[in-house]
CSV table of C-alpha atoms and ligand atoms in Angstrom, one decimal:
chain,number,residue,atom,x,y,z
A,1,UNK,CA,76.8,-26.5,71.6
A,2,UNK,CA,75.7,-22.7,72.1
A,3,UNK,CA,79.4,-21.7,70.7
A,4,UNK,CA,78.6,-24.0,67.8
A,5,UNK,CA,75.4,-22.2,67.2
A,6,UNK,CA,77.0,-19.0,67.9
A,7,UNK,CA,79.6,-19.5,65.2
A,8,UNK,CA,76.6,-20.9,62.6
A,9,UNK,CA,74.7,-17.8,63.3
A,10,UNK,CA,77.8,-15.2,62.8
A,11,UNK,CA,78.8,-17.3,59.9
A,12,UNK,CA,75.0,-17.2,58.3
A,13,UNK,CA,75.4,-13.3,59.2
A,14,UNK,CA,78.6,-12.6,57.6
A,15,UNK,CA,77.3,-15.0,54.2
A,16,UNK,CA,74.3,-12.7,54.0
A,17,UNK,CA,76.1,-9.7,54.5
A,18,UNK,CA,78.8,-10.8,52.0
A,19,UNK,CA,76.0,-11.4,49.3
A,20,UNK,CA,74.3,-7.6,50.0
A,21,UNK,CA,77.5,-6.3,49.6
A,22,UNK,CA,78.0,-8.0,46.3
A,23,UNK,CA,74.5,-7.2,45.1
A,24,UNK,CA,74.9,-3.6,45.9
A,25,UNK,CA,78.2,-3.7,43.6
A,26,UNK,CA,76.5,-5.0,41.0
A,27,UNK,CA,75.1,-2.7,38.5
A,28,UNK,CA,71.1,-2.2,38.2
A,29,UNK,CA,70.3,-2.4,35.3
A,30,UNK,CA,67.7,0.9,33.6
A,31,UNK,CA,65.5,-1.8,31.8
A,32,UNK,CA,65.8,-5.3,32.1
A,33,UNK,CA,63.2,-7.2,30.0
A,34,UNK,CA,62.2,-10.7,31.3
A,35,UNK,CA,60.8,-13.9,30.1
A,36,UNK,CA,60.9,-12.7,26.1
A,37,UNK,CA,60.9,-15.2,23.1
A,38,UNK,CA,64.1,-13.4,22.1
A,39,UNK,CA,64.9,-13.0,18.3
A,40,UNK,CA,67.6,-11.9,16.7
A,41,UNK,CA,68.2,-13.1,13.0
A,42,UNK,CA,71.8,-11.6,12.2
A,43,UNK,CA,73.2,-13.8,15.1
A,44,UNK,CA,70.3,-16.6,14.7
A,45,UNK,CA,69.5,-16.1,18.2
A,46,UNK,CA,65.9,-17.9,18.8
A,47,UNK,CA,65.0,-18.3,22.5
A,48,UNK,CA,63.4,-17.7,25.7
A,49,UNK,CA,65.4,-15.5,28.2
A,50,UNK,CA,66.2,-12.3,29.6
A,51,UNK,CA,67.7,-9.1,27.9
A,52,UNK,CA,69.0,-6.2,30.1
A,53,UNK,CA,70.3,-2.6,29.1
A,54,UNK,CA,72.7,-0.5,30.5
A,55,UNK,CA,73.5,3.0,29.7
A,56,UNK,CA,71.7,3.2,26.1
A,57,UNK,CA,73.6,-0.5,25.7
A,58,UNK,CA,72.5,-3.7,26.0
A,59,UNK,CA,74.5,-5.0,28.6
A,60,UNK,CA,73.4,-8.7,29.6
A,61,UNK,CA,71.4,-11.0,27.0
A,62,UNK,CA,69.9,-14.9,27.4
A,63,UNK,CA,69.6,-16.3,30.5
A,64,UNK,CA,67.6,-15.9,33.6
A,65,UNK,CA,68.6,-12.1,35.2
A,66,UNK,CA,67.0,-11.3,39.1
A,67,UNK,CA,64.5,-8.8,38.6
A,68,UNK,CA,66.1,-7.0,41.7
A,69,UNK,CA,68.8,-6.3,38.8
A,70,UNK,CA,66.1,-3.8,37.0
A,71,UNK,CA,65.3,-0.5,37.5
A,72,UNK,CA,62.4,-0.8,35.3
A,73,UNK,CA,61.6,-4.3,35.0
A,74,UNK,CA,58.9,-5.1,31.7
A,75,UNK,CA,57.5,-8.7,32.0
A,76,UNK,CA,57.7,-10.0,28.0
A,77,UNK,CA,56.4,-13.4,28.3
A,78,UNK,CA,54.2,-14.0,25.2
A,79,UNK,CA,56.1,-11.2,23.3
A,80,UNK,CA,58.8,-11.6,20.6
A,81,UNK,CA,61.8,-8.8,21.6
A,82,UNK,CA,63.8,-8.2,18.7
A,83,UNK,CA,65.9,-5.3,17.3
A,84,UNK,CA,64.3,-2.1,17.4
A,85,UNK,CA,63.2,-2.1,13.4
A,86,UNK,CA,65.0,-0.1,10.5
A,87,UNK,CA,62.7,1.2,8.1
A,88,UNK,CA,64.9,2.1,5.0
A,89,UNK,CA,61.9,4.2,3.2
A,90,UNK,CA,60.1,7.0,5.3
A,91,UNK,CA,58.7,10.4,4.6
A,92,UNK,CA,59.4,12.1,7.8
A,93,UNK,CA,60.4,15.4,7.2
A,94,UNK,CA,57.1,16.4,9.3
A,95,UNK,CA,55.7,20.1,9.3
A,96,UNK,CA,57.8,21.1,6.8
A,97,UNK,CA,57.2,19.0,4.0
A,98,UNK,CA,53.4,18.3,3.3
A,99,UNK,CA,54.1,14.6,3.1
A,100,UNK,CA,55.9,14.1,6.2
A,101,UNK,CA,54.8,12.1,9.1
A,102,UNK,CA,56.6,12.8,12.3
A,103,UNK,CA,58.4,9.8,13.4
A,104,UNK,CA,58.7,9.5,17.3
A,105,UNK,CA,55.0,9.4,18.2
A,106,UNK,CA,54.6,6.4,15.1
A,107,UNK,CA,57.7,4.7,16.4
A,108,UNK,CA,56.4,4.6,20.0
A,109,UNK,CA,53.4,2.6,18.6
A,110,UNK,CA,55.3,0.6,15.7
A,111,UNK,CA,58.8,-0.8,17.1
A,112,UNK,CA,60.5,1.3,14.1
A,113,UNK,CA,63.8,3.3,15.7
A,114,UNK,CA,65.5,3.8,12.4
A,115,UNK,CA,64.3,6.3,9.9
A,116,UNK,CA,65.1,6.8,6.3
A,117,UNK,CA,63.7,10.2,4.4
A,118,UNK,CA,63.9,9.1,1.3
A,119,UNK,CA,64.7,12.3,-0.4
A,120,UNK,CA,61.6,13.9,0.8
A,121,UNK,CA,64.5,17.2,0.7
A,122,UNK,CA,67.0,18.5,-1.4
A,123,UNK,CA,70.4,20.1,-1.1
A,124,UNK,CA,69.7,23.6,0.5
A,125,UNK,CA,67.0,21.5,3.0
A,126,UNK,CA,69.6,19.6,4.6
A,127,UNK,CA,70.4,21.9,7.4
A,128,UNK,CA,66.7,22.2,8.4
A,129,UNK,CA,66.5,18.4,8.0
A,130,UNK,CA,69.4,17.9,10.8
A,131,UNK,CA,68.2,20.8,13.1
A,132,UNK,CA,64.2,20.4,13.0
A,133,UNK,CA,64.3,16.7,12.5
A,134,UNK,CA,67.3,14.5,13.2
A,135,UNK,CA,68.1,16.4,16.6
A,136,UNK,CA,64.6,16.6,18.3
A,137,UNK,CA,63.6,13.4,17.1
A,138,UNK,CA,64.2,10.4,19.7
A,139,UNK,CA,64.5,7.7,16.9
A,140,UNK,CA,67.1,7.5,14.8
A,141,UNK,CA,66.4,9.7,11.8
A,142,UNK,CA,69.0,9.4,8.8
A,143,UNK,CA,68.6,10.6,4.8
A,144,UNK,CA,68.7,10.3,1.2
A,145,UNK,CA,69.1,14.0,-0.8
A,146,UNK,CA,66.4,14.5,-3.4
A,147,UNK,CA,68.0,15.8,-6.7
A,148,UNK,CA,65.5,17.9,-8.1
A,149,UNK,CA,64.3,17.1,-11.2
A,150,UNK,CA,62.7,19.8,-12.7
A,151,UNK,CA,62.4,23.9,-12.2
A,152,UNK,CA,59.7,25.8,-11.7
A,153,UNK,CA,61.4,28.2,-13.8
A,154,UNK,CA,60.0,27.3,-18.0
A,155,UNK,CA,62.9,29.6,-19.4
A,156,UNK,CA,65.7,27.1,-17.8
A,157,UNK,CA,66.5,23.8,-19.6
A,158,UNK,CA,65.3,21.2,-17.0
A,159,UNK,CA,68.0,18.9,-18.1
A,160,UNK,CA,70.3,22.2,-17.8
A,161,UNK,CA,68.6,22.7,-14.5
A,162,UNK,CA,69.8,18.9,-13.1
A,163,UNK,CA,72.9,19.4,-14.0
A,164,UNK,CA,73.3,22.5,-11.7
A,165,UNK,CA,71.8,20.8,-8.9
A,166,UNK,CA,75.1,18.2,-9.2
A,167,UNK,CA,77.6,19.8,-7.4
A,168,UNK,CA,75.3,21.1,-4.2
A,169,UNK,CA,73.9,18.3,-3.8
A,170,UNK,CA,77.0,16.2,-3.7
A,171,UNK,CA,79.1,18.5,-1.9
A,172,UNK,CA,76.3,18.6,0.7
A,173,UNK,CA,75.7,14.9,1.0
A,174,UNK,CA,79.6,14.1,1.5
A,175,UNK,CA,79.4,17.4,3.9
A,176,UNK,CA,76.7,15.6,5.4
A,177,UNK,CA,77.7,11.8,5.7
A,178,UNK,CA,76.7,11.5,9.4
A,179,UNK,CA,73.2,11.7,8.5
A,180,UNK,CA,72.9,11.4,5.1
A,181,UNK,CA,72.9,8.1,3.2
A,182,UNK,CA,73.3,8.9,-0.3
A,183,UNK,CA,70.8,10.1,-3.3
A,184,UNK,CA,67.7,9.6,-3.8
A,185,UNK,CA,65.9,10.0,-7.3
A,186,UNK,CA,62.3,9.2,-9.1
A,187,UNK,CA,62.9,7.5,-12.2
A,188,UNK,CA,59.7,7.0,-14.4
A,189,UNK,CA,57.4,8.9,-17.6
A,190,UNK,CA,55.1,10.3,-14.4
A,191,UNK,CA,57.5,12.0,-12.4
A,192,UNK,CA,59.5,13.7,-15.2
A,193,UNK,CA,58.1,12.8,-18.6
A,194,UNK,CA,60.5,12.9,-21.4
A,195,UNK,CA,63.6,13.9,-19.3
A,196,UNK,CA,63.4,10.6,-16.8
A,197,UNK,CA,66.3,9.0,-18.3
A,198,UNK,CA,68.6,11.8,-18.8
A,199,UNK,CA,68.3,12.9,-15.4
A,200,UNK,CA,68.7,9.3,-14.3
A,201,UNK,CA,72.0,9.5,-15.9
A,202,UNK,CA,72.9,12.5,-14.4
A,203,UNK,CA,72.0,11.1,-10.8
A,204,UNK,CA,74.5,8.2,-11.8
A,205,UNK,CA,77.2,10.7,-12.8
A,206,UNK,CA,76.8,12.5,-9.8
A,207,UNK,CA,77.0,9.0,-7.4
A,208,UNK,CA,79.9,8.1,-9.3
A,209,UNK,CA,81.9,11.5,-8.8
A,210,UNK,CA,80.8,11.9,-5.2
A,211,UNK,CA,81.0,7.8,-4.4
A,212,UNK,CA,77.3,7.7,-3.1
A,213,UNK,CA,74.7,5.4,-3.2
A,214,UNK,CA,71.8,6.2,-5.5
A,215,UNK,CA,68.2,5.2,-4.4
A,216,UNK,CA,66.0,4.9,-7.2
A,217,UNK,CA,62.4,4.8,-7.4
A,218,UNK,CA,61.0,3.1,-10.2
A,219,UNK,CA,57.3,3.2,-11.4
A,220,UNK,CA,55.8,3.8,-15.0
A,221,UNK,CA,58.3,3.4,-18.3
A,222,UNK,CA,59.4,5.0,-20.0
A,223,UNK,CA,62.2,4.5,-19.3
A,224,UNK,CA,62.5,0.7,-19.2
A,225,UNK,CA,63.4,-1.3,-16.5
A,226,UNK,CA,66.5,-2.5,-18.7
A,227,UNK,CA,67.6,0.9,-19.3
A,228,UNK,CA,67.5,1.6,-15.5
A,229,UNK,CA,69.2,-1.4,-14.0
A,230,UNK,CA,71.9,-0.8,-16.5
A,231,UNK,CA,72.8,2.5,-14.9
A,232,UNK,CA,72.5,0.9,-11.0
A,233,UNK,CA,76.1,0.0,-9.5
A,234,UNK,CA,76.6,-2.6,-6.5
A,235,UNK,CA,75.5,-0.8,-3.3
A,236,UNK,CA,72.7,1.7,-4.9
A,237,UNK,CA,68.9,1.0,-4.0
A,238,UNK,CA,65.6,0.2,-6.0
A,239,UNK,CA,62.7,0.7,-4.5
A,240,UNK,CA,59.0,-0.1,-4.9
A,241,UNK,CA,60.0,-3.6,-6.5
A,242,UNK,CA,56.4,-5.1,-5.8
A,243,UNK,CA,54.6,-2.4,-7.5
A,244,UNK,CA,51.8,-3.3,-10.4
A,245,UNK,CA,53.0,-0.6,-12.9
A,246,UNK,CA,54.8,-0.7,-16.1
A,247,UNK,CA,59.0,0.2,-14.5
A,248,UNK,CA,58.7,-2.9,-12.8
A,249,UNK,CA,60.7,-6.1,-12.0
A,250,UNK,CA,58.4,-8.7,-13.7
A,251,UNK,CA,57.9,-9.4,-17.3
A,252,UNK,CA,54.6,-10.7,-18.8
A,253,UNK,CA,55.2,-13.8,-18.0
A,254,UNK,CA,55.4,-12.9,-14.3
A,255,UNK,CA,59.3,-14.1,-14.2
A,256,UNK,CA,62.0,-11.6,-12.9
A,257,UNK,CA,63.5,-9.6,-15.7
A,258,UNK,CA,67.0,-10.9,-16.5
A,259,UNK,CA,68.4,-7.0,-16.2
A,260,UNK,CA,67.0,-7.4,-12.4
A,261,UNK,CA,68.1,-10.8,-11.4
A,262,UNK,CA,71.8,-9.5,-13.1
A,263,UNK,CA,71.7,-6.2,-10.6
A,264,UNK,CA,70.9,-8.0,-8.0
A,265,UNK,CA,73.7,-10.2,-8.6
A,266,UNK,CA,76.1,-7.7,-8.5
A,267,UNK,CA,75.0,-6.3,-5.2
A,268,UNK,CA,72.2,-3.5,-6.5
A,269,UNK,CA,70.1,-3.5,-2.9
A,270,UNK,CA,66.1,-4.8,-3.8
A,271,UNK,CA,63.8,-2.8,-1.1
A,272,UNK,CA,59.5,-2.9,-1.1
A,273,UNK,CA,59.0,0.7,-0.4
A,274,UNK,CA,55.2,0.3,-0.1
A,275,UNK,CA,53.6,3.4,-0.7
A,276,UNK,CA,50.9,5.0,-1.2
A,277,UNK,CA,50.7,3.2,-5.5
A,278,UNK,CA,53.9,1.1,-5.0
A,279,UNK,CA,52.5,-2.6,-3.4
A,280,UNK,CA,50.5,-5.1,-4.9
A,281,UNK,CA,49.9,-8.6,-3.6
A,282,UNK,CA,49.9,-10.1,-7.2
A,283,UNK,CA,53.3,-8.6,-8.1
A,284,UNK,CA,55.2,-9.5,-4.9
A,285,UNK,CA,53.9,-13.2,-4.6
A,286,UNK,CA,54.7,-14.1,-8.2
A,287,UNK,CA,57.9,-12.1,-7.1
A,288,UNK,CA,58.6,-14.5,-4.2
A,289,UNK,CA,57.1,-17.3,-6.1
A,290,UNK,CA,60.3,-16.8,-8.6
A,291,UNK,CA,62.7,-16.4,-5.6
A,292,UNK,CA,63.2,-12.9,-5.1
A,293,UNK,CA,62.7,-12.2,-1.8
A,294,UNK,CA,63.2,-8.5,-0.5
A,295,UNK,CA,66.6,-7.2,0.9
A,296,UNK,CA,64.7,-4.5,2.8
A,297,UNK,CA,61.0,-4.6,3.7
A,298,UNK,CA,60.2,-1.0,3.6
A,299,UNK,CA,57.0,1.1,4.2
A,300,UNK,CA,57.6,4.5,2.1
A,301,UNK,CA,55.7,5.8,4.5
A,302,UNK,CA,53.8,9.6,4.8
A,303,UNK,CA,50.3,11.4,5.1
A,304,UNK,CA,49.1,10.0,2.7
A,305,UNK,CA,49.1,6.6,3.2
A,306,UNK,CA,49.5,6.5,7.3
A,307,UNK,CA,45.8,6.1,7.6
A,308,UNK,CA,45.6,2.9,4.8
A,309,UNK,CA,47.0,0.9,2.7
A,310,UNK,CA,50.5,1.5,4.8
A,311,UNK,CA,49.4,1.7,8.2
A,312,UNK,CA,53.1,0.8,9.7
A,313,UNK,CA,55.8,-1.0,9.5
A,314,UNK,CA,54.3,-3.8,11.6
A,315,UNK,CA,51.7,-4.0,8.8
A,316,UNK,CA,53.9,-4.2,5.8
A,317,UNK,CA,55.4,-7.2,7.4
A,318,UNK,CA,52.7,-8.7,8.0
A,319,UNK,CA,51.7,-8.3,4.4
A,320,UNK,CA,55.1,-10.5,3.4
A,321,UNK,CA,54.3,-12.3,6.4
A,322,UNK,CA,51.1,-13.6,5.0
A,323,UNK,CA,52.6,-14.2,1.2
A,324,UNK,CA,54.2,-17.1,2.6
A,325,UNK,CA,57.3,-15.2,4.0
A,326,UNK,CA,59.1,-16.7,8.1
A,327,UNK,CA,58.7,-14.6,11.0
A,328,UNK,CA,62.4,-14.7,10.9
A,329,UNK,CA,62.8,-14.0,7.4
A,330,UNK,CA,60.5,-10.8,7.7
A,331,UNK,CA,62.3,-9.8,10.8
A,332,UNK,CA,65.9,-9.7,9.1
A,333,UNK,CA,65.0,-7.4,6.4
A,334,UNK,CA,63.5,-4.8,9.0
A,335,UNK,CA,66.3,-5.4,11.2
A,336,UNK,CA,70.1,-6.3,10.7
A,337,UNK,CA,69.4,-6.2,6.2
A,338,UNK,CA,68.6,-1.7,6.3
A,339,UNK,CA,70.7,-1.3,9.4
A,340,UNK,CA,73.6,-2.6,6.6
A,341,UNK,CA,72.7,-0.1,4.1
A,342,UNK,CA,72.6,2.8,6.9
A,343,UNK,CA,76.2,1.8,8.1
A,344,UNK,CA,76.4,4.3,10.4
A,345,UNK,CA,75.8,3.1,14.1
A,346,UNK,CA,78.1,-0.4,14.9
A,347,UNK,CA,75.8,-3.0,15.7
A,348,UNK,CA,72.9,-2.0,15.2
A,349,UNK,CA,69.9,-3.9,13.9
A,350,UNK,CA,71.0,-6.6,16.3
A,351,UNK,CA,70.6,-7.6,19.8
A,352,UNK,CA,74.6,-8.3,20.4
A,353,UNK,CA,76.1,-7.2,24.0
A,354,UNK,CA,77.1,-3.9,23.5
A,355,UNK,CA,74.8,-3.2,20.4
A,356,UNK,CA,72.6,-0.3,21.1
A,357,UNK,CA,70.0,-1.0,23.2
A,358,UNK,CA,67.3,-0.2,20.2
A,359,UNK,CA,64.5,-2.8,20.9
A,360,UNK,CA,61.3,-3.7,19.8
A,361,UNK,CA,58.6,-5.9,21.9
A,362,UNK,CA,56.6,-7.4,19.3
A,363,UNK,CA,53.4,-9.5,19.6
A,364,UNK,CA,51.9,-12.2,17.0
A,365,UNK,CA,48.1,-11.6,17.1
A,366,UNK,CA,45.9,-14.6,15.7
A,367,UNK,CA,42.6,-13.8,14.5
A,368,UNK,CA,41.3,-12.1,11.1
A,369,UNK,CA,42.6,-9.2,9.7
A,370,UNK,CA,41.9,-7.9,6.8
A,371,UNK,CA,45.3,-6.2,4.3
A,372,UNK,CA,45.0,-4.0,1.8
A,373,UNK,CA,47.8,-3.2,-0.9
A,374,UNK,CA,47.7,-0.6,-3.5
A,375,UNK,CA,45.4,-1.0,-5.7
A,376,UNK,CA,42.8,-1.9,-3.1
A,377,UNK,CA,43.2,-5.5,-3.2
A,378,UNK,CA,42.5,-7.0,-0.1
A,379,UNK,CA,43.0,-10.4,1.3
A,380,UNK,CA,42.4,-11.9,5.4
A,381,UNK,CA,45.4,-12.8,6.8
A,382,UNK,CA,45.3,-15.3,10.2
A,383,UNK,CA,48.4,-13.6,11.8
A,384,UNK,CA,49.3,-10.3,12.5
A,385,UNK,CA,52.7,-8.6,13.9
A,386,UNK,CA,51.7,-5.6,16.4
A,387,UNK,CA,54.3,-3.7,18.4
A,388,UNK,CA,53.7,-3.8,22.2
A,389,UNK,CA,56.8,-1.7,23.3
A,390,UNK,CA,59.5,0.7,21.5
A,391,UNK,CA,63.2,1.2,23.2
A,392,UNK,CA,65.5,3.5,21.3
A,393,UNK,CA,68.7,4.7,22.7
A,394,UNK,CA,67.9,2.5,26.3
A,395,UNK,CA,64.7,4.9,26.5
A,396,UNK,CA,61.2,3.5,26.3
A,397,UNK,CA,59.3,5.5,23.5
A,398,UNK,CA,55.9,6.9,24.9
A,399,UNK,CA,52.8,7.3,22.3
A,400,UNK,CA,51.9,10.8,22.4
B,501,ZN,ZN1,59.0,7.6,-1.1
């Protein structure tokens, strides 16, 4: 009897000690997140469990995970945890450009770990852009180069003027691919009066000589939306689709213009780029109310706008959210839809093993919250997305 209980004991010993042993070889996690509605739309993943990250990757995803495993161990229940969001239109160029925002201390607070300047910088600004922004900066910051449109000089031919800008600023976007994206140009009567169209086709023969997407931003006509879709090739960008102005998507009758519905069928990318002018409620419902969802909910963010109608990212969404768009819908073009068009980092925009651990804890708050758009409409929405916690590169983000 006592050798019996003996043996029991040094066999209860040896199981325990076995079992340390194995905990202490496996690996603890830096962050493991528990209890999360977890959300990722590029692999339809849609459900309660755990999500762990390991050395900047996530390394364990879906089921239950000890929370001994965690070195920092964040309780989600209640929260959505989704890919850290892309946001495909930023100004972010901060103290150098006056409309730049700087982005870590807004993606702390907004879930967005993927910035795109859209063009808020030309050819010979690149190097600052990379050195002052894209280094320092936590989140991910990547690029479109501005081709100038116009000289301060009168005594050079603007159109002469484009033209000269070509070769610098494709040399220095190819130069460049790691963080740059492509081009970025402003194509409407307000941003270069009679010129708009020839520059327009002078962005297009520099995209086509250099092979780079073109993002174009489109807002009063002339020239006309026809004219402009004509010149846009699979893989280039319009931005501010939802805006109220005369370069827009809609016709009179509020139907999608047949030149739109044609570039978007040959794989011409269809972003919101909110903006400061560039969103209206009216525009985007009768939009989605003809089935033209966006690829890319963006917020063409910058100082401008930070403090109303744009807000954040979280608030854009919400804005689609509450024109009749799905929580998952909304997600996937903040998420896995721009992280396609920035093609630069495998996996990301998803919550894959191995993907980078860029994640987003996101909260639906129900209540009544009044949206603004553009032209000062505003409605009261019943939902709203919030960001609780930002994780970029397996680091939490810390509001400043
Ligand atoms: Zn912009």
């Amino acid at each position: 009897m006592r050798e019996m209980q003996r043996r029991d004991f040094l066999g209860a010993l040896g199981a325990t000690l076995a079992s340390s042993a194995l905990a202490q070889q496996a690996p603890r996690y830096d962050i493991l997140i528990q209890n999360g509605e977890l959300r990722d739309p590029a692999s339809q993943l849609r459900r309660k469990g755990d999500l762990a990250i390991l050395d900047g990757r996530i390394a364990a995803i879906g089921g239950e995970i000890p929370a001994e495993r965690g070195i920092d161990t964040i309780d989600a229940r209640g929260l959505y945890v989704t890919p850290g969001l892309v946001d495909l239109h930023t100004h972010c160029y901060h103290a150098a450009t006056g409309l730049g925002v700087e982005a870590d201390p807004i993606a702390a607070r907004s879930g967005v770990t993927t910035w795109v300047d859209a063009g808020s910088f030309g050819w010979d600004a690149t190097e600052g852009f990379r050195r002052f922004i894209v280094r320092p900066q936590q989140a991910r910051i990547f690029g479109f180069v501005y081709l100038y449109p116009s000289s301060r000089d009168p005594s050079v031919n603007p159109v002469e003027y484009v033209r000269r800008q070509m070769r610098q600023t494709g040399e220095t976007a190819v130069a460049n691919r790691d963080i740059l994206l492509g081009v970025k140009f402003q194509v409407g009567s307000n941003m270069n009066g009679p010129y708009s169209l020839e520059f327009l086709k002078i962005a297009r023969e520099l995209c086509d000589r250099y092979h780079l997407p073109l993002m174009a931003h489109i807002s009063f006509a002339p020239p006309e939306t026809d004219q402009v879709m004509e010149l846009m090739r699979p893989g280039d960008i319009v931005t501010h689709i939802y805006n109220h102005h005369t370069l827009g998507i809609l016709d009179s009758a509020g139907k999608i213009k047949r030149s739109v519905l044609e570039a978007r069928a040959r794989g011409v990318w269809m972003d919101v780029g909110h903006g400061l002018g560039s969103f209206n409620f009216e525009s985007a419902r009768k939009a989605l109310d003809a089935g033209f969802p966006p690829d890319s909910i963006s917020t063409d963010i910058y100082n401008l706008n930070i403090h109303g109608p744009v807000y954040d990212l979280p608030t854009t969404l919400t804005k689609l959210l509450y024109l009749g768009m799905s929580f998952e819908d909304v997600l996937l073009r903040a998420t896995a839809n721009p992280a396609r068009v920035v093609n630069r980092v495998p996996l990301m925009g998803t919550l894959q093993m191995g993907a980078p651990a860029d994640v987003a804890l996101l909260a639906m708050e129900e209540g009544s919250f009044q949206l603004i758009d553009s032209q000062k409409n505003t409605v009261t929405a019943k939902q709203r997305i919030v960001s609780r916690l930002t994780i970029c590169r397996g680091k939490r983000l810390t509001a400043i």
